[in-house]
Amino acid sequence: MKKLMTLLLCGALLLALAGCGGEQNAKKDGSIKIGGSSTLAGTIAKCAEDFTEKNQTWKKANGQLPDEQIMIFVASGGSGMGVNAPLNGSADIGMVSRTLKDSEREKLKEFKVHTLGYDALTIAVNPQNPLTKLKTSLTKDELKKIFAGEIKTWKELDPSLPDRPIVLAIRDLGGGASQVFDEAIMKGTPVAKQAIQLPSMGALAAKVQENADAIGYVSVGFVQQNRDKFGIMAVDGIAPSDENISAGKYPLARPLLLLVKEKADAKQQEFLKYVLSEAGIQTLKNMGFVPAKQ
Amino acid sequence: MRERIGSDWADRGWRSGSRLTVALAALLLLSVYGFLLQGSWPLWQQQGLVAIIGGLDWRPLAAAPQTGIATMIASTLWCSAGALLLAAPLGIGGGVFLAELAPPALALPLRAAVQLLTGVPSVVYGFIGGAVLVPLFERAGMASGESLFCASLVLALMVTPYIAAGTQAALGSLPDDYRQTALALGVSRLHLLRHILLPLAARKISAAVSLAFARAAGETMAVLMVAGNTLNLPTAWWDKGETLSALIALELGSSVVGSAQWRGLFAAGLLLLLVVSAINLAAQRLAGRAAIRQILPAGAAGGQRVDRLYQGLFWSCGLLLLLLLGSLFGYLFVQGWRALSWDFISGVPRGLVLGSEGGIRPALYGTVALGGGALLAAWPPAFLCALYFCEYSGNSRLERAAYRLLSAMAGLPSILTGLFGYSLFVLQCGFGLSLLSGALTLALMIFPTLLILTKNALSAVAQEERLAALALGVGRFYALRRIVLPAAIPGLFSSALLALGHAAGATAPIIVTAAVLNAGLHLDPLQPVMALPYHLYMLFSQGVALDKAYGSALVLLMLLLTLNAAALCVEWNRKKARAIR
């Protein structure tokens, strides 16, 4: 009976703990938590998995590190989370797929920003869309009108196109893509309220693949993985090719960033080294992104 | 011989211990309101009530932030009211069919099926909606398949079993005397049903419907995956929209603590909570009045034709319910079966996009750990509270209010529990994204349900046995330990199983507190985990490996159905044992 009593008391204590203030503070354990951009999350998760698979323990990765199991976790939640999570301590490393704002740089003084490579937002439509046979490029102005909801049907864009509503697929506010698109194309004009907000870049890509009337900004990575499932429009005649992206000519390019503490521990450094190594870059390439020139 | 069996000390200890737990739990749950209010307070002051509740623009990141959530409120109400419009007739009709009209050979398995269906997690409904219904609507010629209607449909599928089970339970709780008397007097079954049983059960049935409404309004995952999440004000059922809960789920993780966006999300949470509480309260009031009005005029016995019409109606409701849910899960089963293999269950996620190849073992581990942890944390306090209300409560007004408050929290939308858990455990306590944060958040979520179920299990033990013990001079605690608890064990066990299933299937609360894309097979309370419901959500939303998504959905479904089935078996055995005695 005493045992039961103790058990119950422990439970009550647990509940009391639930009401705890902020006394206990962040522990430092052996794991690495990475959070942020859903575009980059897949790549980094894959890197983490490969790295763990290859080495199993930290000691094997680097003889100077302790003989502990490697534990790297990747959470996906948008670039906003990538900036926030390392600041509020819910992650160690942040993933961001847009340029940082000045106000953010100010807050991130303790962090070093590593550019892994570049992504481009390609203007993608469904491959069955007759637009793909009519045009290969849209102007910035056309794009702005389409996404602001001024051009509502495909017919309004070009009289030879069907009289069907344009379905806009966008990322929610937490996504880096929505901000990149705003800066390059919309320039402050609000996106039409009818636009469907998708919770991740994968979901956005899937929407454009499935819906015959959809148009959206799909990360070039997702396009590379499924070439024939998208109809790609150039912007002002500039195609989202590797050369154009890395030369900075393509207007909708964005950097893929990792935010790592300046004084990151040896384990984080080791993993970062792997991500920036040949193997990591290859993963980034396989995912369809353009690696940064080292 | 001792004067009294069982010491007073233990009795008093238990009494004050359980009372303290009740007070703490009530405080904690009340603090959710305070917490949402506090989080959004500066925004209410800056922007004013009208600009937030009546505002049509949600641009919290603009230079001059606008945080109007009128469109989300409208979407929330529209799609949940629509869901109820579809689900209430079907659910009530089906429940009546199950309780009164179905032949016994059909009724028993059907009742079990409906009970089981209440354990299907919402992410599975969302997945079916997104993977099956949305493409179906698009093929039918809609520009895009997502719509409030689609969300209503998915929600209706989700809450219909609840309404049916509630209706059936309401009718089942009526004494058999009514039926026997009426039938002896030569009244037809349908007349009996329409003029005596239904009016008598109306109150409980309305309560079941209002609970379903609250559940629909607070639902996150099922809606998030099919409603389209647009920011426009819905003017038709076919329009798309973003509900309050979807807004919070989408933007919470990336909002800066203390920013206008953060406070806007808290304001949305507060409103959601108020809306859900108000629906519950209003519906229950109405229900009470309706019961009294309807029971008075019994009216003349209706013609046979009317009777037959009603009979046909109830039968078709029952069969339609069966057909709908059967085909839905049949489809899921067929699709998921193909992906299922031992490697899928025991492997780890692989592939260029993680999860597109390989298996789900870490996600299974994580789900079991989250559910188990939640149960471990929620059971002791829930048990103590139930004990207090069953054994020690003096039934004062304050105590009744406390019980009502605690049990009403069962209607707390799970995304709000998530919001609370994220702020408290992840940020404030510094547990970070971890198994511990997730389990504690889930514990908060299942606590009210567990309390109700545990209390029911305890109070199901015959009152006479208790009184007899007390009359013999046995202390309450001793009677509890020797008589009440042993008799209540099956009930306690089945309630724990149900709560475990509830926690293991939840998605919204763990998105921001515990779940990650990849994790090893080692579990550590301070590390995040993979979880099956979240894995399913990610696979679906990445759109890369639909076959694996079907497989994950099937495994999750089977896991939870097994838990519910076990609970059901225990419950039935107990009833049988009691009937024999």
PDB file of C-alpha atoms in Angstrom, chain B residues 292-495:
ATOM      1  CA  ILE B 292     -39.832  19.445 -20.957  1.00  0.00           C
ATOM      2  CA  ARG B 293     -41.850  20.877 -23.830  1.00  0.00           C
ATOM      3  CA  GLN B 294     -41.942  17.743 -25.863  1.00  0.00           C
ATOM      4  CA  ILE B 295     -42.866  15.209 -23.290  1.00  0.00           C
ATOM      5  CA  LEU B 296     -46.259  16.686 -22.443  1.00  0.00           C
ATOM      6  CA  PRO B 297     -48.481  16.120 -25.469  1.00  0.00           C
ATOM      7  CA  ALA B 298     -48.133  12.464 -26.247  1.00  0.00           C
ATOM      8  CA  GLY B 299     -50.702  12.780 -29.036  1.00  0.00           C
ATOM      9  CA  ALA B 300     -52.820  10.132 -30.604  1.00  0.00           C
ATOM     10  CA  ALA B 301     -51.216   6.950 -31.833  1.00  0.00           C
ATOM     11  CA  GLY B 302     -49.968   7.707 -35.356  1.00  0.00           C
ATOM     12  CA  GLY B 303     -51.108   5.779 -38.391  1.00  0.00           C
ATOM     13  CA  GLN B 304     -49.216   2.761 -39.508  1.00  0.00           C
ATOM     14  CA  ARG B 305     -48.014   4.573 -42.598  1.00  0.00           C
ATOM     15  CA  VAL B 306     -46.241   7.220 -40.536  1.00  0.00           C
ATOM     16  CA  ASP B 307     -44.761   4.513 -38.410  1.00  0.00           C
ATOM     17  CA  ARG B 308     -43.445   2.710 -41.408  1.00  0.00           C
ATOM     18  CA  LEU B 309     -41.991   5.923 -42.793  1.00  0.00           C
ATOM     19  CA  TYR B 310     -40.078   6.544 -39.603  1.00  0.00           C
ATOM     20  CA  GLN B 311     -38.948   2.964 -39.430  1.00  0.00           C
ATOM     21  CA  GLY B 312     -37.606   3.222 -42.968  1.00  0.00           C
ATOM     22  CA  LEU B 313     -35.883   6.497 -42.124  1.00  0.00           C
ATOM     23  CA  PHE B 314     -34.073   5.092 -39.113  1.00  0.00           C
ATOM     24  CA  TRP B 315     -33.105   1.945 -40.965  1.00  0.00           C
ATOM     25  CA  SER B 316     -31.647   3.924 -43.847  1.00  0.00           C
ATOM     26  CA  CYS B 317     -29.733   6.157 -41.435  1.00  0.00           C
ATOM     27  CA  GLY B 318     -28.241   3.120 -39.772  1.00  0.00           C
ATOM     28  CA  LEU B 319     -27.345   1.442 -43.029  1.00  0.00           C
ATOM     29  CA  LEU B 320     -25.988   4.619 -44.608  1.00  0.00           C
ATOM     30  CA  LEU B 321     -23.780   5.162 -41.580  1.00  0.00           C
ATOM     31  CA  LEU B 322     -22.543   1.631 -41.927  1.00  0.00           C
ATOM     32  CA  LEU B 323     -21.958   1.936 -45.647  1.00  0.00           C
ATOM     33  CA  LEU B 324     -20.117   5.249 -45.428  1.00  0.00           C
ATOM     34  CA  LEU B 325     -17.735   4.247 -42.689  1.00  0.00           C
ATOM     35  CA  GLY B 326     -17.350   0.740 -44.040  1.00  0.00           C
ATOM     36  CA  SER B 327     -16.348   1.892 -47.511  1.00  0.00           C
ATOM     37  CA  LEU B 328     -14.042   4.534 -46.115  1.00  0.00           C
ATOM     38  CA  PHE B 329     -12.089   2.192 -43.935  1.00  0.00           C
ATOM     39  CA  GLY B 330     -12.326  -0.593 -46.468  1.00  0.00           C
ATOM     40  CA  TYR B 331     -10.588   1.682 -48.957  1.00  0.00           C
ATOM     41  CA  LEU B 332      -7.954   2.658 -46.429  1.00  0.00           C
ATOM     42  CA  PHE B 333      -7.430  -0.970 -45.575  1.00  0.00           C
ATOM     43  CA  VAL B 334      -7.004  -2.080 -49.186  1.00  0.00           C
ATOM     44  CA  GLN B 335      -4.631   0.800 -49.973  1.00  0.00           C
ATOM     45  CA  GLY B 336      -2.660   0.442 -46.767  1.00  0.00           C
ATOM     46  CA  TRP B 337      -2.393  -3.330 -46.955  1.00  0.00           C
ATOM     47  CA  ARG B 338      -0.202  -3.070 -50.050  1.00  0.00           C
ATOM     48  CA  ALA B 339       2.404  -1.024 -48.230  1.00  0.00           C
ATOM     49  CA  LEU B 340       2.336  -3.240 -45.185  1.00  0.00           C
ATOM     50  CA  SER B 341       5.152  -5.695 -44.633  1.00  0.00           C
ATOM     51  CA  TRP B 342       7.375  -6.739 -41.796  1.00  0.00           C
ATOM     52  CA  ASP B 343      10.116  -4.497 -43.162  1.00  0.00           C
ATOM     53  CA  PHE B 344       7.733  -1.579 -43.093  1.00  0.00           C
ATOM     54  CA  ILE B 345       6.900  -2.137 -39.425  1.00  0.00           C
ATOM     55  CA  SER B 346      10.412  -2.943 -38.261  1.00  0.00           C
ATOM     56  CA  GLY B 347      12.512  -0.768 -40.585  1.00  0.00           C
ATOM     57  CA  VAL B 348      13.680   2.806 -40.175  1.00  0.00           C
ATOM     58  CA  PRO B 349      12.674   5.565 -42.616  1.00  0.00           C
ATOM     59  CA  ARG B 350      14.901   5.815 -45.664  1.00  0.00           C
ATOM     60  CA  GLY B 351      14.883   7.295 -49.102  1.00  0.00           C
ATOM     61  CA  LEU B 352      15.923  10.637 -50.562  1.00  0.00           C
ATOM     62  CA  VAL B 353      12.909  12.165 -48.895  1.00  0.00           C
ATOM     63  CA  LEU B 354      12.958  10.385 -45.545  1.00  0.00           C
ATOM     64  CA  GLY B 355      10.060   7.986 -45.254  1.00  0.00           C
ATOM     65  CA  SER B 356       9.594   7.475 -48.987  1.00  0.00           C
ATOM     66  CA  GLU B 357      11.331   4.149 -48.461  1.00  0.00           C
ATOM     67  CA  GLY B 358      11.976   2.005 -45.426  1.00  0.00           C
ATOM     68  CA  GLY B 359       9.757   1.693 -42.401  1.00  0.00           C
ATOM     69  CA  ILE B 360       8.233   3.315 -39.381  1.00  0.00           C
ATOM     70  CA  ARG B 361       9.770   1.653 -36.341  1.00  0.00           C
ATOM     71  CA  PRO B 362      11.048   4.852 -34.668  1.00  0.00           C
ATOM     72  CA  ALA B 363       7.639   6.456 -35.178  1.00  0.00           C
ATOM     73  CA  LEU B 364       5.955   3.484 -33.539  1.00  0.00           C
ATOM     74  CA  TYR B 365       8.324   3.697 -30.578  1.00  0.00           C
ATOM     75  CA  GLY B 366       7.724   7.417 -30.255  1.00  0.00           C
ATOM     76  CA  THR B 367       3.962   7.054 -30.375  1.00  0.00           C
ATOM     77  CA  VAL B 368       3.957   4.368 -27.703  1.00  0.00           C
ATOM     78  CA  ALA B 369       6.294   6.446 -25.529  1.00  0.00           C
ATOM     79  CA  LEU B 370       4.217   9.605 -25.931  1.00  0.00           C
ATOM     80  CA  GLY B 371       0.969   7.806 -25.161  1.00  0.00           C
ATOM     81  CA  GLY B 372       2.450   5.861 -22.264  1.00  0.00           C
ATOM     82  CA  GLY B 373       4.147   8.921 -20.817  1.00  0.00           C
ATOM     83  CA  ALA B 374       0.952  10.930 -21.053  1.00  0.00           C
ATOM     84  CA  LEU B 375      -1.015   8.214 -19.299  1.00  0.00           C
ATOM     85  CA  LEU B 376       1.649   7.878 -16.620  1.00  0.00           C
ATOM     86  CA  ALA B 377       1.511  11.594 -15.895  1.00  0.00           C
ATOM     87  CA  ALA B 378      -2.261  12.003 -16.139  1.00  0.00           C
ATOM     88  CA  TRP B 379      -3.493   8.861 -14.409  1.00  0.00           C
ATOM     89  CA  PRO B 380      -2.494   9.507 -10.777  1.00  0.00           C
ATOM     90  CA  PRO B 381      -3.986  12.989 -10.549  1.00  0.00           C
ATOM     91  CA  ALA B 382      -7.056  11.936 -12.533  1.00  0.00           C
ATOM     92  CA  PHE B 383      -7.524   8.970 -10.214  1.00  0.00           C
ATOM     93  CA  LEU B 384      -7.177  11.139  -7.129  1.00  0.00           C
ATOM     94  CA  CYS B 385      -9.674  13.654  -8.447  1.00  0.00           C
ATOM     95  CA  ALA B 386     -12.143  10.921  -9.370  1.00  0.00           C
ATOM     96  CA  LEU B 387     -11.687   9.438  -5.927  1.00  0.00           C
ATOM     97  CA  TYR B 388     -12.469  12.749  -4.345  1.00  0.00           C
ATOM     98  CA  PHE B 389     -15.627  13.311  -6.361  1.00  0.00           C
ATOM     99  CA  CYS B 390     -16.800   9.753  -5.788  1.00  0.00           C
ATOM    100  CA  GLU B 391     -15.928   9.170  -2.166  1.00  0.00           C
ATOM    101  CA  TYR B 392     -15.143  12.338  -0.320  1.00  0.00           C
ATOM    102  CA  SER B 393     -17.076  15.084  -2.024  1.00  0.00           C
ATOM    103  CA  GLY B 394     -19.784  16.656   0.128  1.00  0.00           C
ATOM    104  CA  ASN B 395     -21.633  17.567  -3.052  1.00  0.00           C
ATOM    105  CA  SER B 396     -21.470  21.270  -2.252  1.00  0.00           C
ATOM    106  CA  ARG B 397     -22.025  23.869  -4.947  1.00  0.00           C
ATOM    107  CA  LEU B 398     -18.320  24.604  -5.184  1.00  0.00           C
ATOM    108  CA  GLU B 399     -17.483  20.949  -5.610  1.00  0.00           C
ATOM    109  CA  ARG B 400     -20.088  20.446  -8.294  1.00  0.00           C
ATOM    110  CA  ALA B 401     -18.775  23.511 -10.089  1.00  0.00           C
ATOM    111  CA  ALA B 402     -15.241  22.130  -9.868  1.00  0.00           C
ATOM    112  CA  TYR B 403     -16.324  18.826 -11.371  1.00  0.00           C
ATOM    113  CA  ARG B 404     -18.225  20.566 -14.117  1.00  0.00           C
ATOM    114  CA  LEU B 405     -15.227  22.720 -14.893  1.00  0.00           C
ATOM    115  CA  LEU B 406     -12.838  19.796 -14.987  1.00  0.00           C
ATOM    116  CA  SER B 407     -15.063  17.612 -17.131  1.00  0.00           C
ATOM    117  CA  ALA B 408     -15.972  20.501 -19.433  1.00  0.00           C
ATOM    118  CA  MET B 409     -12.283  20.774 -20.212  1.00  0.00           C
ATOM    119  CA  ALA B 410     -12.678  17.565 -22.206  1.00  0.00           C
ATOM    120  CA  GLY B 411     -13.959  19.880 -24.914  1.00  0.00           C
ATOM    121  CA  LEU B 412     -10.778  21.966 -24.903  1.00  0.00           C
ATOM    122  CA  PRO B 413      -9.528  21.999 -28.519  1.00  0.00           C
ATOM    123  CA  SER B 414      -6.324  20.007 -28.673  1.00  0.00           C
ATOM    124  CA  ILE B 415      -4.472  22.735 -30.559  1.00  0.00           C
ATOM    125  CA  LEU B 416      -4.990  25.000 -27.532  1.00  0.00           C
ATOM    126  CA  THR B 417      -3.529  22.345 -25.280  1.00  0.00           C
ATOM    127  CA  GLY B 418      -0.651  22.349 -27.753  1.00  0.00           C
ATOM    128  CA  LEU B 419      -0.316  26.133 -27.566  1.00  0.00           C
ATOM    129  CA  PHE B 420      -0.336  25.961 -23.761  1.00  0.00           C
ATOM    130  CA  GLY B 421       2.151  23.093 -23.675  1.00  0.00           C
ATOM    131  CA  TYR B 422       4.458  24.831 -26.150  1.00  0.00           C
ATOM    132  CA  SER B 423       4.622  28.001 -24.092  1.00  0.00           C
ATOM    133  CA  LEU B 424       4.818  26.257 -20.737  1.00  0.00           C
ATOM    134  CA  PHE B 425       6.891  23.125 -21.231  1.00  0.00           C
ATOM    135  CA  VAL B 426       8.912  23.875 -24.350  1.00  0.00           C
ATOM    136  CA  LEU B 427       9.752  27.532 -23.746  1.00  0.00           C
ATOM    137  CA  GLN B 428       9.099  28.363 -20.080  1.00  0.00           C
ATOM    138  CA  CYS B 429      10.335  25.163 -18.467  1.00  0.00           C
ATOM    139  CA  GLY B 430      13.068  24.771 -21.048  1.00  0.00           C
ATOM    140  CA  PHE B 431      12.295  21.142 -21.873  1.00  0.00           C
ATOM    141  CA  GLY B 432      12.551  22.093 -25.527  1.00  0.00           C
ATOM    142  CA  LEU B 433      11.115  19.990 -28.289  1.00  0.00           C
ATOM    143  CA  SER B 434      11.077  16.703 -26.405  1.00  0.00           C
ATOM    144  CA  LEU B 435       9.285  13.540 -25.437  1.00  0.00           C
ATOM    145  CA  LEU B 436       8.758  15.043 -21.979  1.00  0.00           C
ATOM    146  CA  SER B 437       7.108  18.215 -23.301  1.00  0.00           C
ATOM    147  CA  GLY B 438       4.936  16.172 -25.641  1.00  0.00           C
ATOM    148  CA  ALA B 439       3.882  13.658 -23.006  1.00  0.00           C
ATOM    149  CA  LEU B 440       3.029  16.360 -20.469  1.00  0.00           C
ATOM    150  CA  THR B 441       1.025  18.277 -23.071  1.00  0.00           C
ATOM    151  CA  LEU B 442      -0.843  15.127 -24.026  1.00  0.00           C
ATOM    152  CA  ALA B 443      -1.383  14.400 -20.332  1.00  0.00           C
ATOM    153  CA  LEU B 444      -3.136  17.742 -20.019  1.00  0.00           C
ATOM    154  CA  MET B 445      -5.240  16.835 -23.021  1.00  0.00           C
ATOM    155  CA  ILE B 446      -6.397  13.447 -21.749  1.00  0.00           C
ATOM    156  CA  PHE B 447      -6.780  14.439 -18.104  1.00  0.00           C
ATOM    157  CA  PRO B 448     -10.462  15.536 -18.268  1.00  0.00           C
ATOM    158  CA  THR B 449     -11.533  12.475 -20.269  1.00  0.00           C
ATOM    159  CA  LEU B 450      -9.627  10.207 -17.934  1.00  0.00           C
ATOM    160  CA  LEU B 451     -11.230  11.888 -14.923  1.00  0.00           C
ATOM    161  CA  ILE B 452     -14.743  11.345 -16.274  1.00  0.00           C
ATOM    162  CA  LEU B 453     -14.081   7.732 -17.241  1.00  0.00           C
ATOM    163  CA  THR B 454     -12.378   6.936 -13.926  1.00  0.00           C
ATOM    164  CA  LYS B 455     -15.157   8.531 -11.947  1.00  0.00           C
ATOM    165  CA  ASN B 456     -17.731   6.538 -13.896  1.00  0.00           C
ATOM    166  CA  ALA B 457     -15.780   3.357 -13.223  1.00  0.00           C
ATOM    167  CA  LEU B 458     -15.639   4.098  -9.498  1.00  0.00           C
ATOM    168  CA  SER B 459     -19.250   5.120  -9.166  1.00  0.00           C
ATOM    169  CA  ALA B 460     -20.378   2.063 -11.122  1.00  0.00           C
ATOM    170  CA  VAL B 461     -19.540   0.061  -8.015  1.00  0.00           C
ATOM    171  CA  ALA B 462     -22.835  -0.456  -6.209  1.00  0.00           C
ATOM    172  CA  GLN B 463     -23.600   2.168  -3.623  1.00  0.00           C
ATOM    173  CA  GLU B 464     -25.121  -0.458  -1.291  1.00  0.00           C
ATOM    174  CA  GLU B 465     -21.788  -2.158  -0.839  1.00  0.00           C
ATOM    175  CA  ARG B 466     -20.257   1.111   0.193  1.00  0.00           C
ATOM    176  CA  LEU B 467     -23.052   1.946   2.602  1.00  0.00           C
ATOM    177  CA  ALA B 468     -22.962  -1.538   4.084  1.00  0.00           C
ATOM    178  CA  ALA B 469     -19.260  -1.159   4.768  1.00  0.00           C
ATOM    179  CA  LEU B 470     -19.710   2.238   6.348  1.00  0.00           C
ATOM    180  CA  ALA B 471     -22.611   0.967   8.445  1.00  0.00           C
ATOM    181  CA  LEU B 472     -20.355  -1.742   9.805  1.00  0.00           C
ATOM    182  CA  GLY B 473     -17.987   0.937  11.011  1.00  0.00           C
ATOM    183  CA  VAL B 474     -15.350   0.410   8.349  1.00  0.00           C
ATOM    184  CA  GLY B 475     -13.334   3.480   7.459  1.00  0.00           C
ATOM    185  CA  ARG B 476     -13.932   4.927   3.999  1.00  0.00           C
ATOM    186  CA  PHE B 477     -10.409   4.334   2.917  1.00  0.00           C
ATOM    187  CA  TYR B 478     -10.489   0.731   4.048  1.00  0.00           C
ATOM    188  CA  ALA B 479     -13.782   0.145   2.257  1.00  0.00           C
ATOM    189  CA  LEU B 480     -12.296   1.753  -0.801  1.00  0.00           C
ATOM    190  CA  ARG B 481      -9.219  -0.423  -0.773  1.00  0.00           C
ATOM    191  CA  ARG B 482     -10.929  -3.690   0.019  1.00  0.00           C
ATOM    192  CA  ILE B 483     -14.297  -3.358  -1.695  1.00  0.00           C
ATOM    193  CA  VAL B 484     -14.597  -0.506  -4.166  1.00  0.00           C
ATOM    194  CA  LEU B 485     -11.208  -0.649  -5.853  1.00  0.00           C
ATOM    195  CA  PRO B 486     -11.128  -4.406  -6.533  1.00  0.00           C
ATOM    196  CA  ALA B 487     -14.591  -4.186  -8.047  1.00  0.00           C
ATOM    197  CA  ALA B 488     -13.637  -1.146 -10.105  1.00  0.00           C
ATOM    198  CA  ILE B 489     -10.404  -2.520 -11.532  1.00  0.00           C
ATOM    199  CA  PRO B 490     -11.785  -3.630 -14.914  1.00  0.00           C
ATOM    200  CA  GLY B 491     -13.449  -0.247 -15.361  1.00  0.00           C
ATOM    201  CA  LEU B 492     -10.270   1.586 -14.379  1.00  0.00           C
ATOM    202  CA  PHE B 493      -8.279  -0.539 -16.776  1.00  0.00           C
ATOM    203  CA  SER B 494     -10.549   0.083 -19.730  1.00  0.00           C
ATOM    204  CA  SER B 495     -10.640   3.826 -19.051  1.00  0.00           C
TER     205      SER B 495
END
